[in-house]
């Protein structure tokens, strides 16, 4: 009988990968957005399994609450949902398959030939206080720069989408 | 017990799916979603390293990646909407005015 965490890992991994495949394969852009939503939820659950509670919440709030709503607005502004999906010419499938298989084989090769340095994970320790301390001591400058990046992106997005 | 390798394997599968999406699909919004999938696969591998090393630095990196991804989403969708307004399409094969 496998452990509960193992069963949960397989369930969430299956959800994530299955919906990710739907994202890239379905003809309807709206189905694709909804599948991305499920896939991102699966990844948030995997973050919880890895004891990254703060980032699981951040993932749900930023990706699902922010980016996905923005994406659905983008879909509704750019395509009519009943429209036929843009056709892909068949020529691009073969190089794409070669390229992707190459990347995948390299990643798996590196994964199994590297001796990863790992300890046994510490159980039941909250990460929020650790992240907060690190963000306001060692990583203050990147933290402030991130706020400036977000401000500039906001202003830039408004500039782009405004009518001339 | 789920090992580190399982998470890294899942992360590389997700990354490969994202690469397929970017290379095969012609709709700019689907390409955008595939890029988000690749971001998430990298976040997953960073968090698994962080968790299996007992070090919080990887999670801080993921925090910054999420912040930059939010900025990238806002700008990218604004660009796609501006493109649609000017060209009337989001098919990247028809957006070729920079192609010589």
PDB file of N, CA and C in Angstrom, chain B:
ATOM      1  N   UNK B   1       7.358   7.070  -0.727  1.00  0.00           N
ATOM      2  CA  UNK B   1       7.960   8.415  -0.627  1.00  0.00           C
ATOM      3  C   UNK B   1       8.227   8.948  -2.026  1.00  0.00           C
ATOM      4  N   UNK B   2       7.745  10.141  -2.304  1.00  0.00           N
ATOM      5  CA  UNK B   2       7.962  10.747  -3.610  1.00  0.00           C
ATOM      6  C   UNK B   2       9.343  11.401  -3.623  1.00  0.00           C
ATOM      7  N   UNK B   3      10.173  10.969  -4.560  1.00  0.00           N
ATOM      8  CA  UNK B   3      11.539  11.478  -4.615  1.00  0.00           C
ATOM      9  C   UNK B   3      11.589  12.793  -5.384  1.00  0.00           C
ATOM     10  N   UNK B   4      12.763  13.449  -5.303  1.00  0.00           N
ATOM     11  CA  UNK B   4      12.983  14.683  -6.062  1.00  0.00           C
ATOM     12  C   UNK B   4      12.853  14.442  -7.562  1.00  0.00           C
ATOM     13  N   UNK B   5      13.329  13.263  -8.009  1.00  0.00           N
ATOM     14  CA  UNK B   5      13.303  12.952  -9.440  1.00  0.00           C
ATOM     15  C   UNK B   5      11.897  12.959 -10.017  1.00  0.00           C
ATOM     16  N   UNK B   6      10.915  12.544  -9.220  1.00  0.00           N
ATOM     17  CA  UNK B   6       9.533  12.514  -9.723  1.00  0.00           C
ATOM     18  C   UNK B   6       9.082  13.921 -10.080  1.00  0.00           C
ATOM     19  N   UNK B   7       9.347  14.870  -9.153  1.00  0.00           N
ATOM     20  CA  UNK B   7       8.928  16.246  -9.405  1.00  0.00           C
ATOM     21  C   UNK B   7       9.663  16.813 -10.607  1.00  0.00           C
ATOM     22  N   UNK B   8      10.980  16.521 -10.705  1.00  0.00           N
ATOM     23  CA  UNK B   8      11.730  17.070 -11.837  1.00  0.00           C
ATOM     24  C   UNK B   8      11.260  16.458 -13.146  1.00  0.00           C
ATOM     25  N   UNK B   9      10.903  15.155 -13.130  1.00  0.00           N
ATOM     26  CA  UNK B   9      10.373  14.532 -14.339  1.00  0.00           C
ATOM     27  C   UNK B   9       9.059  15.159 -14.747  1.00  0.00           C
ATOM     28  N   UNK B  10       8.179  15.388 -13.769  1.00  0.00           N
ATOM     29  CA  UNK B  10       6.894  16.053 -14.060  1.00  0.00           C
ATOM     30  C   UNK B  10       7.137  17.438 -14.626  1.00  0.00           C
ATOM     31  N   UNK B  11       8.123  18.137 -14.047  1.00  0.00           N
ATOM     32  CA  UNK B  11       8.434  19.483 -14.512  1.00  0.00           C
ATOM     33  C   UNK B  11       8.937  19.452 -15.957  1.00  0.00           C
ATOM     34  N   UNK B  12       9.779  18.438 -16.305  1.00  0.00           N
ATOM     35  CA  UNK B  12      10.262  18.421 -17.692  1.00  0.00           C
ATOM     36  C   UNK B  12       9.153  18.027 -18.658  1.00  0.00           C
ATOM     37  N   UNK B  13       8.216  17.165 -18.229  1.00  0.00           N
ATOM     38  CA  UNK B  13       7.072  16.839 -19.103  1.00  0.00           C
ATOM     39  C   UNK B  13       6.258  18.101 -19.382  1.00  0.00           C
ATOM     40  N   UNK B  14       5.994  18.897 -18.324  1.00  0.00           N
ATOM     41  CA  UNK B  14       5.213  20.122 -18.513  1.00  0.00           C
ATOM     42  C   UNK B  14       5.946  21.093 -19.423  1.00  0.00           C
ATOM     43  N   UNK B  15       7.274  21.188 -19.248  1.00  0.00           N
ATOM     44  CA  UNK B  15       8.054  22.102 -20.084  1.00  0.00           C
ATOM     45  C   UNK B  15       7.960  21.679 -21.544  1.00  0.00           C
ATOM     46  N   UNK B  16       8.051  20.351 -21.797  1.00  0.00           N
ATOM     47  CA  UNK B  16       7.982  19.858 -23.179  1.00  0.00           C
ATOM     48  C   UNK B  16       6.606  20.157 -23.778  1.00  0.00           C
ATOM     49  N   UNK B  17       5.545  20.019 -22.971  1.00  0.00           N
ATOM     50  CA  UNK B  17       4.202  20.336 -23.485  1.00  0.00           C
ATOM     51  C   UNK B  17       4.118  21.811 -23.853  1.00  0.00           C
ATOM     52  N   UNK B  18       4.712  22.674 -23.017  1.00  0.00           N
ATOM     53  CA  UNK B  18       4.720  24.103 -23.327  1.00  0.00           C
ATOM     54  C   UNK B  18       5.471  24.397 -24.609  1.00  0.00           C
ATOM     55  N   UNK B  19       6.615  23.704 -24.823  1.00  0.00           N
ATOM     56  CA  UNK B  19       7.393  23.923 -26.043  1.00  0.00           C
ATOM     57  C   UNK B  19       6.583  23.497 -27.266  1.00  0.00           C
ATOM     58  N   UNK B  20       5.888  22.344 -27.168  1.00  0.00           N
ATOM     59  CA  UNK B  20       5.040  21.910 -28.288  1.00  0.00           C
ATOM     60  C   UNK B  20       4.007  22.979 -28.602  1.00  0.00           C
ATOM     61  N   UNK B  21       3.368  23.535 -27.552  1.00  0.00           N
ATOM     62  CA  UNK B  21       2.345  24.544 -27.772  1.00  0.00           C
ATOM     63  C   UNK B  21       2.893  25.761 -28.491  1.00  0.00           C
ATOM     64  N   UNK B  22       4.096  26.227 -28.073  1.00  0.00           N
ATOM     65  CA  UNK B  22       4.663  27.409 -28.717  1.00  0.00           C
ATOM     66  C   UNK B  22       5.001  27.118 -30.172  1.00  0.00           C
ATOM     67  N   UNK B  23       5.496  25.896 -30.459  1.00  0.00           N
ATOM     68  CA  UNK B  23       5.961  25.624 -31.827  1.00  0.00           C
ATOM     69  C   UNK B  23       4.820  25.281 -32.769  1.00  0.00           C
ATOM     70  N   UNK B  24       3.755  24.644 -32.280  1.00  0.00           N
ATOM     71  CA  UNK B  24       2.743  24.108 -33.195  1.00  0.00           C
ATOM     72  C   UNK B  24       1.574  25.058 -33.380  1.00  0.00           C
ATOM     73  N   UNK B  25       1.100  25.693 -32.311  1.00  0.00           N
ATOM     74  CA  UNK B  25      -0.105  26.512 -32.432  1.00  0.00           C
ATOM     75  C   UNK B  25       0.213  27.852 -33.093  1.00  0.00           C
ATOM     76  N   UNK B  26      -0.786  28.423 -33.782  1.00  0.00           N
ATOM     77  CA  UNK B  26      -0.594  29.695 -34.487  1.00  0.00           C
ATOM     78  C   UNK B  26      -1.373  30.828 -33.855  1.00  0.00           C
ATOM     79  N   UNK B  27      -2.176  30.537 -32.845  1.00  0.00           N
ATOM     80  CA  UNK B  27      -2.950  31.576 -32.182  1.00  0.00           C
ATOM     81  C   UNK B  27      -2.090  32.212 -31.092  1.00  0.00           C
ATOM     82  N   UNK B  28      -1.929  33.536 -31.137  1.00  0.00           N
ATOM     83  CA  UNK B  28      -1.017  34.211 -30.214  1.00  0.00           C
ATOM     84  C   UNK B  28      -1.409  33.974 -28.759  1.00  0.00           C
ATOM     85  N   UNK B  29      -2.712  33.873 -28.483  1.00  0.00           N
ATOM     86  CA  UNK B  29      -3.127  33.697 -27.084  1.00  0.00           C
ATOM     87  C   UNK B  29      -2.770  32.302 -26.587  1.00  0.00           C
ATOM     88  N   UNK B  30      -2.874  31.284 -27.471  1.00  0.00           N
ATOM     89  CA  UNK B  30      -2.507  29.932 -27.043  1.00  0.00           C
ATOM     90  C   UNK B  30      -1.005  29.846 -26.822  1.00  0.00           C
ATOM     91  N   UNK B  31      -0.230  30.538 -27.673  1.00  0.00           N
ATOM     92  CA  UNK B  31       1.215  30.573 -27.454  1.00  0.00           C
ATOM     93  C   UNK B  31       1.524  31.195 -26.098  1.00  0.00           C
ATOM     94  N   UNK B  32       0.787  32.250 -25.780  1.00  0.00           N
ATOM     95  CA  UNK B  32       0.940  32.912 -24.491  1.00  0.00           C
ATOM     96  C   UNK B  32       0.655  31.952 -23.334  1.00  0.00           C
ATOM     97  N   UNK B  33      -0.419  31.159 -23.459  1.00  0.00           N
ATOM     98  CA  UNK B  33      -0.742  30.187 -22.405  1.00  0.00           C
ATOM     99  C   UNK B  33       0.347  29.124 -22.283  1.00  0.00           C
ATOM    100  N   UNK B  34       0.928  28.720 -23.415  1.00  0.00           N
ATOM    101  CA  UNK B  34       1.992  27.719 -23.354  1.00  0.00           C
ATOM    102  C   UNK B  34       3.214  28.277 -22.640  1.00  0.00           C
ATOM    103  N   UNK B  35       3.475  29.588 -22.847  1.00  0.00           N
ATOM    104  CA  UNK B  35       4.593  30.207 -22.127  1.00  0.00           C
ATOM    105  C   UNK B  35       4.316  30.194 -20.627  1.00  0.00           C
ATOM    106  N   UNK B  36       3.060  30.437 -20.252  1.00  0.00           N
ATOM    107  CA  UNK B  36       2.715  30.365 -18.826  1.00  0.00           C
ATOM    108  C   UNK B  36       2.936  28.959 -18.278  1.00  0.00           C
ATOM    109  N   UNK B  37       2.609  27.939 -19.100  1.00  0.00           N
ATOM    110  CA  UNK B  37       2.849  26.554 -18.663  1.00  0.00           C
ATOM    111  C   UNK B  37       4.331  26.321 -18.416  1.00  0.00           C
ATOM    112  N   UNK B  38       5.189  26.857 -19.304  1.00  0.00           N
ATOM    113  CA  UNK B  38       6.631  26.659 -19.107  1.00  0.00           C
ATOM    114  C   UNK B  38       7.116  27.371 -17.851  1.00  0.00           C
ATOM    115  N   UNK B  39       6.594  28.599 -17.612  1.00  0.00           N
ATOM    116  CA  UNK B  39       6.908  29.301 -16.360  1.00  0.00           C
ATOM    117  C   UNK B  39       6.584  28.419 -15.164  1.00  0.00           C
ATOM    118  N   UNK B  40       5.406  27.775 -15.221  1.00  0.00           N
ATOM    119  CA  UNK B  40       4.963  26.985 -14.076  1.00  0.00           C
ATOM    120  C   UNK B  40       5.798  25.739 -13.891  1.00  0.00           C
ATOM    121  N   UNK B  41       6.254  25.139 -15.003  1.00  0.00           N
ATOM    122  CA  UNK B  41       7.098  23.957 -14.840  1.00  0.00           C
ATOM    123  C   UNK B  41       8.397  24.342 -14.157  1.00  0.00           C
ATOM    124  N   UNK B  42       8.931  25.529 -14.508  1.00  0.00           N
ATOM    125  CA  UNK B  42      10.181  25.955 -13.877  1.00  0.00           C
ATOM    126  C   UNK B  42       9.960  26.288 -12.413  1.00  0.00           C
ATOM    127  N   UNK B  43       8.824  26.926 -12.110  1.00  0.00           N
ATOM    128  CA  UNK B  43       8.505  27.190 -10.704  1.00  0.00           C
ATOM    129  C   UNK B  43       8.428  25.895  -9.905  1.00  0.00           C
ATOM    130  N   UNK B  44       7.814  24.872 -10.520  1.00  0.00           N
ATOM    131  CA  UNK B  44       7.678  23.589  -9.825  1.00  0.00           C
ATOM    132  C   UNK B  44       9.043  22.984  -9.530  1.00  0.00           C
ATOM    133  N   UNK B  45       9.965  23.034 -10.503  1.00  0.00           N
ATOM    134  CA  UNK B  45      11.271  22.432 -10.243  1.00  0.00           C
ATOM    135  C   UNK B  45      12.026  23.239  -9.190  1.00  0.00           C
ATOM    136  N   UNK B  46      11.914  24.576  -9.235  1.00  0.00           N
ATOM    137  CA  UNK B  46      12.610  25.391  -8.216  1.00  0.00           C
ATOM    138  C   UNK B  46      12.067  25.100  -6.828  1.00  0.00           C
ATOM    139  N   UNK B  47      10.739  24.960  -6.712  1.00  0.00           N
ATOM    140  CA  UNK B  47      10.175  24.701  -5.380  1.00  0.00           C
ATOM    141  C   UNK B  47      10.543  23.313  -4.911  1.00  0.00           C
ATOM    142  N   UNK B  48      10.630  22.338  -5.837  1.00  0.00           N
ATOM    143  CA  UNK B  48      11.010  21.007  -5.364  1.00  0.00           C
ATOM    144  C   UNK B  48      12.465  20.997  -4.881  1.00  0.00           C
ATOM    145  N   UNK B  49      13.349  21.727  -5.598  1.00  0.00           N
ATOM    146  CA  UNK B  49      14.723  21.839  -5.081  1.00  0.00           C
ATOM    147  C   UNK B  49      14.729  22.481  -3.705  1.00  0.00           C
ATOM    148  N   UNK B  50      13.986  23.585  -3.577  1.00  0.00           N
ATOM    149  CA  UNK B  50      13.939  24.306  -2.313  1.00  0.00           C
ATOM    150  C   UNK B  50      13.456  23.419  -1.177  1.00  0.00           C
ATOM    151  N   UNK B  51      12.415  22.613  -1.484  1.00  0.00           N
ATOM    152  CA  UNK B  51      11.852  21.772  -0.440  1.00  0.00           C
ATOM    153  C   UNK B  51      12.802  20.633  -0.072  1.00  0.00           C
ATOM    154  N   UNK B  52      13.436  20.031  -1.082  1.00  0.00           N
ATOM    155  CA  UNK B  52      14.295  18.883  -0.769  1.00  0.00           C
ATOM    156  C   UNK B  52      15.645  19.294  -0.231  1.00  0.00           C
ATOM    157  N   UNK B  53      16.010  20.586  -0.347  1.00  0.00           N
ATOM    158  CA  UNK B  53      17.247  21.054   0.264  1.00  0.00           C
ATOM    159  C   UNK B  53      17.002  21.706   1.616  1.00  0.00           C
ATOM    160  N   UNK B  54      15.729  21.957   1.974  1.00  0.00           N
ATOM    161  CA  UNK B  54      15.442  22.646   3.211  1.00  0.00           C
ATOM    162  C   UNK B  54      15.928  24.077   3.218  1.00  0.00           C
ATOM    163  N   UNK B  55      15.950  24.712   2.027  1.00  0.00           N
ATOM    164  CA  UNK B  55      16.454  26.080   1.894  1.00  0.00           C
ATOM    165  C   UNK B  55      15.366  26.921   1.234  1.00  0.00           C
ATOM    166  N   UNK B  56      15.151  28.133   1.751  1.00  0.00           N
ATOM    167  CA  UNK B  56      14.000  28.911   1.308  1.00  0.00           C
ATOM    168  C   UNK B  56      14.318  29.777   0.081  1.00  0.00           C
ATOM    169  N   UNK B  57      15.584  29.792  -0.351  1.00  0.00           N
ATOM    170  CA  UNK B  57      15.979  30.699  -1.441  1.00  0.00           C
ATOM    171  C   UNK B  57      15.236  30.411  -2.738  1.00  0.00           C
ATOM    172  N   UNK B  58      15.017  29.130  -3.038  1.00  0.00           N
ATOM    173  CA  UNK B  58      14.310  28.771  -4.253  1.00  0.00           C
ATOM    174  C   UNK B  58      12.910  29.343  -4.276  1.00  0.00           C
ATOM    175  N   UNK B  59      12.265  29.385  -3.107  1.00  0.00           N
ATOM    176  CA  UNK B  59      10.904  29.923  -3.067  1.00  0.00           C
ATOM    177  C   UNK B  59      10.906  31.414  -3.298  1.00  0.00           C
ATOM    178  N   UNK B  60      11.970  32.112  -2.860  1.00  0.00           N
ATOM    179  CA  UNK B  60      12.036  33.558  -3.112  1.00  0.00           C
ATOM    180  C   UNK B  60      12.196  33.813  -4.604  1.00  0.00           C
ATOM    181  N   UNK B  61      13.015  32.976  -5.259  1.00  0.00           N
ATOM    182  CA  UNK B  61      13.164  33.093  -6.708  1.00  0.00           C
ATOM    183  C   UNK B  61      11.825  32.893  -7.400  1.00  0.00           C
ATOM    184  N   UNK B  62      11.050  31.900  -6.940  1.00  0.00           N
ATOM    185  CA  UNK B  62       9.736  31.657  -7.531  1.00  0.00           C
ATOM    186  C   UNK B  62       8.816  32.847  -7.311  1.00  0.00           C
ATOM    187  N   UNK B  63       8.912  33.461  -6.139  1.00  0.00           N
ATOM    188  CA  UNK B  63       8.117  34.657  -5.836  1.00  0.00           C
ATOM    189  C   UNK B  63       8.393  35.745  -6.870  1.00  0.00           C
ATOM    190  N   UNK B  64       9.686  35.986  -7.171  1.00  0.00           N
ATOM    191  CA  UNK B  64      10.022  37.012  -8.163  1.00  0.00           C
ATOM    192  C   UNK B  64       9.576  36.588  -9.555  1.00  0.00           C
ATOM    193  N   UNK B  65       9.679  35.279  -9.858  1.00  0.00           N
ATOM    194  CA  UNK B  65       9.226  34.824 -11.175  1.00  0.00           C
ATOM    195  C   UNK B  65       7.738  35.077 -11.332  1.00  0.00           C
ATOM    196  N   UNK B  66       6.957  34.845 -10.261  1.00  0.00           N
ATOM    197  CA  UNK B  66       5.512  35.079 -10.354  1.00  0.00           C
ATOM    198  C   UNK B  66       5.239  36.566 -10.563  1.00  0.00           C
ATOM    199  N   UNK B  67       6.010  37.438  -9.872  1.00  0.00           N
ATOM    200  CA  UNK B  67       5.815  38.880 -10.047  1.00  0.00           C
ATOM    201  C   UNK B  67       6.103  39.286 -11.481  1.00  0.00           C
ATOM    202  N   UNK B  68       7.223  38.787 -12.035  1.00  0.00           N
ATOM    203  CA  UNK B  68       7.574  39.152 -13.408  1.00  0.00           C
ATOM    204  C   UNK B  68       6.571  38.547 -14.386  1.00  0.00           C
ATOM    205  N   UNK B  69       6.046  37.343 -14.088  1.00  0.00           N
ATOM    206  CA  UNK B  69       5.059  36.726 -14.973  1.00  0.00           C
ATOM    207  C   UNK B  69       3.782  37.548 -15.004  1.00  0.00           C
ATOM    208  N   UNK B  70       3.407  38.135 -13.857  1.00  0.00           N
ATOM    209  CA  UNK B  70       2.214  38.978 -13.850  1.00  0.00           C
ATOM    210  C   UNK B  70       2.429  40.202 -14.724  1.00  0.00           C
ATOM    211  N   UNK B  71       3.611  40.832 -14.612  1.00  0.00           N
ATOM    212  CA  UNK B  71       3.921  41.990 -15.455  1.00  0.00           C
ATOM    213  C   UNK B  71       3.913  41.601 -16.923  1.00  0.00           C
ATOM    214  N   UNK B  72       4.503  40.428 -17.212  1.00  0.00           N
ATOM    215  CA  UNK B  72       4.586  39.944 -18.590  1.00  0.00           C
ATOM    216  C   UNK B  72       3.193  39.665 -19.146  1.00  0.00           C
ATOM    217  N   UNK B  73       2.296  39.153 -18.309  1.00  0.00           N
ATOM    218  CA  UNK B  73       0.935  38.870 -18.777  1.00  0.00           C
ATOM    219  C   UNK B  73       0.223  40.161 -19.146  1.00  0.00           C
ATOM    220  N   UNK B  74       0.372  41.186 -18.291  1.00  0.00           N
ATOM    221  CA  UNK B  74      -0.310  42.454 -18.578  1.00  0.00           C
ATOM    222  C   UNK B  74       0.196  43.046 -19.887  1.00  0.00           C
ATOM    223  N   UNK B  75       1.535  43.114 -20.039  1.00  0.00           N
ATOM    224  CA  UNK B  75       2.119  43.708 -21.250  1.00  0.00           C
ATOM    225  C   UNK B  75       1.792  42.859 -22.476  1.00  0.00           C
ATOM    226  N   UNK B  76       1.934  41.535 -22.338  1.00  0.00           N
ATOM    227  CA  UNK B  76       1.723  40.652 -23.492  1.00  0.00           C
ATOM    228  C   UNK B  76       0.297  40.744 -24.000  1.00  0.00           C
ATOM    229  N   UNK B  77      -0.677  40.734 -23.089  1.00  0.00           N
ATOM    230  CA  UNK B  77      -2.065  40.824 -23.550  1.00  0.00           C
ATOM    231  C   UNK B  77      -2.370  42.191 -24.126  1.00  0.00           C
ATOM    232  N   UNK B  78      -1.746  43.245 -23.580  1.00  0.00           N
ATOM    233  CA  UNK B  78      -1.940  44.574 -24.174  1.00  0.00           C
ATOM    234  C   UNK B  78      -1.396  44.596 -25.589  1.00  0.00           C
ATOM    235  N   UNK B  79      -0.239  43.950 -25.811  1.00  0.00           N
ATOM    236  CA  UNK B  79       0.335  43.901 -27.163  1.00  0.00           C
ATOM    237  C   UNK B  79      -0.583  43.118 -28.089  1.00  0.00           C
ATOM    238  N   UNK B  80      -1.129  41.972 -27.602  1.00  0.00           N
ATOM    239  CA  UNK B  80      -2.013  41.166 -28.452  1.00  0.00           C
ATOM    240  C   UNK B  80      -3.267  41.950 -28.825  1.00  0.00           C
ATOM    241  N   UNK B  81      -3.818  42.701 -27.856  1.00  0.00           N
ATOM    242  CA  UNK B  81      -5.029  43.468 -28.151  1.00  0.00           C
ATOM    243  C   UNK B  81      -4.722  44.607 -29.120  1.00  0.00           C
ATOM    244  N   UNK B  82      -3.556  45.262 -28.950  1.00  0.00           N
ATOM    245  CA  UNK B  82      -3.174  46.327 -29.889  1.00  0.00           C
ATOM    246  C   UNK B  82      -2.971  45.755 -31.295  1.00  0.00           C
ATOM    247  N   UNK B  83      -2.372  44.553 -31.378  1.00  0.00           N
ATOM    248  CA  UNK B  83      -2.185  43.880 -32.673  1.00  0.00           C
ATOM    249  C   UNK B  83      -3.525  43.591 -33.320  1.00  0.00           C
ATOM    250  N   UNK B  84      -4.459  43.079 -32.515  1.00  0.00           N
ATOM    251  CA  UNK B  84      -5.774  42.742 -33.067  1.00  0.00           C
ATOM    252  C   UNK B  84      -6.472  44.001 -33.578  1.00  0.00           C
ATOM    253  N   UNK B  85      -6.266  45.123 -32.869  1.00  0.00           N
ATOM    254  CA  UNK B  85      -6.917  46.350 -33.300  1.00  0.00           C
ATOM    255  C   UNK B  85      -6.325  46.840 -34.617  1.00  0.00           C
ATOM    256  N   UNK B  86      -5.000  46.651 -34.780  1.00  0.00           N
ATOM    257  CA  UNK B  86      -4.364  47.159 -35.999  1.00  0.00           C
ATOM    258  C   UNK B  86      -4.479  46.209 -37.171  1.00  0.00           C
ATOM    259  N   UNK B  87      -4.363  44.896 -36.928  1.00  0.00           N
ATOM    260  CA  UNK B  87      -4.312  43.942 -38.036  1.00  0.00           C
ATOM    261  C   UNK B  87      -5.581  43.114 -38.175  1.00  0.00           C
ATOM    262  N   UNK B  88      -6.423  43.084 -37.142  1.00  0.00           N
ATOM    263  CA  UNK B  88      -7.648  42.321 -37.236  1.00  0.00           C
ATOM    264  C   UNK B  88      -7.484  40.824 -37.097  1.00  0.00           C
ATOM    265  N   UNK B  89      -6.333  40.366 -36.618  1.00  0.00           N
ATOM    266  CA  UNK B  89      -6.118  38.936 -36.464  1.00  0.00           C
ATOM    267  C   UNK B  89      -5.125  38.687 -35.327  1.00  0.00           C
ATOM    268  N   UNK B  90      -5.182  37.461 -34.745  1.00  0.00           N
ATOM    269  CA  UNK B  90      -4.149  37.073 -33.789  1.00  0.00           C
ATOM    270  C   UNK B  90      -3.371  35.867 -34.309  1.00  0.00           C
ATOM    271  N   UNK B  91      -3.514  35.566 -35.615  1.00  0.00           N
ATOM    272  CA  UNK B  91      -2.741  34.479 -36.205  1.00  0.00           C
ATOM    273  C   UNK B  91      -1.331  34.971 -36.474  1.00  0.00           C
ATOM    274  N   UNK B  92      -0.324  34.329 -35.852  1.00  0.00           N
ATOM    275  CA  UNK B  92       1.025  34.872 -35.964  1.00  0.00           C
ATOM    276  C   UNK B  92       1.625  34.650 -37.344  1.00  0.00           C
ATOM    277  N   UNK B  93       0.986  33.795 -38.197  1.00  0.00           N
ATOM    278  CA  UNK B  93       1.490  33.669 -39.563  1.00  0.00           C
ATOM    279  C   UNK B  93       1.134  34.890 -40.404  1.00  0.00           C
ATOM    280  N   UNK B  94       0.073  35.591 -40.017  1.00  0.00           N
ATOM    281  CA  UNK B  94      -0.331  36.771 -40.785  1.00  0.00           C
ATOM    282  C   UNK B  94       0.291  38.047 -40.255  1.00  0.00           C
ATOM    283  N   UNK B  95       0.926  37.955 -39.080  1.00  0.00           N
ATOM    284  CA  UNK B  95       1.575  39.144 -38.516  1.00  0.00           C
ATOM    285  C   UNK B  95       3.033  39.073 -38.940  1.00  0.00           C
ATOM    286  N   UNK B  96       3.325  39.576 -40.151  1.00  0.00           N
ATOM    287  CA  UNK B  96       4.679  39.388 -40.692  1.00  0.00           C
ATOM    288  C   UNK B  96       5.228  40.672 -41.275  1.00  0.00           C
ATOM    289  N   UNK B  97       4.832  41.845 -40.732  1.00  0.00           N
ATOM    290  CA  UNK B  97       5.322  43.080 -41.339  1.00  0.00           C
ATOM    291  C   UNK B  97       6.807  43.299 -41.056  1.00  0.00           C
ATOM    292  N   UNK B  98       7.378  42.606 -40.082  1.00  0.00           N
ATOM    293  CA  UNK B  98       8.818  42.743 -39.831  1.00  0.00           C
ATOM    294  C   UNK B  98       9.605  41.727 -40.625  1.00  0.00           C
ATOM    295  N   UNK B  99       8.902  40.836 -41.356  1.00  0.00           N
ATOM    296  CA  UNK B  99       9.586  39.783 -42.092  1.00  0.00           C
ATOM    297  C   UNK B  99      10.010  40.339 -43.439  1.00  0.00           C
ATOM    298  N   UNK B 100      11.253  40.115 -43.811  1.00  0.00           N
ATOM    299  CA  UNK B 100      11.763  40.722 -45.029  1.00  0.00           C
ATOM    300  C   UNK B 100      11.439  39.847 -46.211  1.00  0.00           C
TER     301      UNK B 100
END
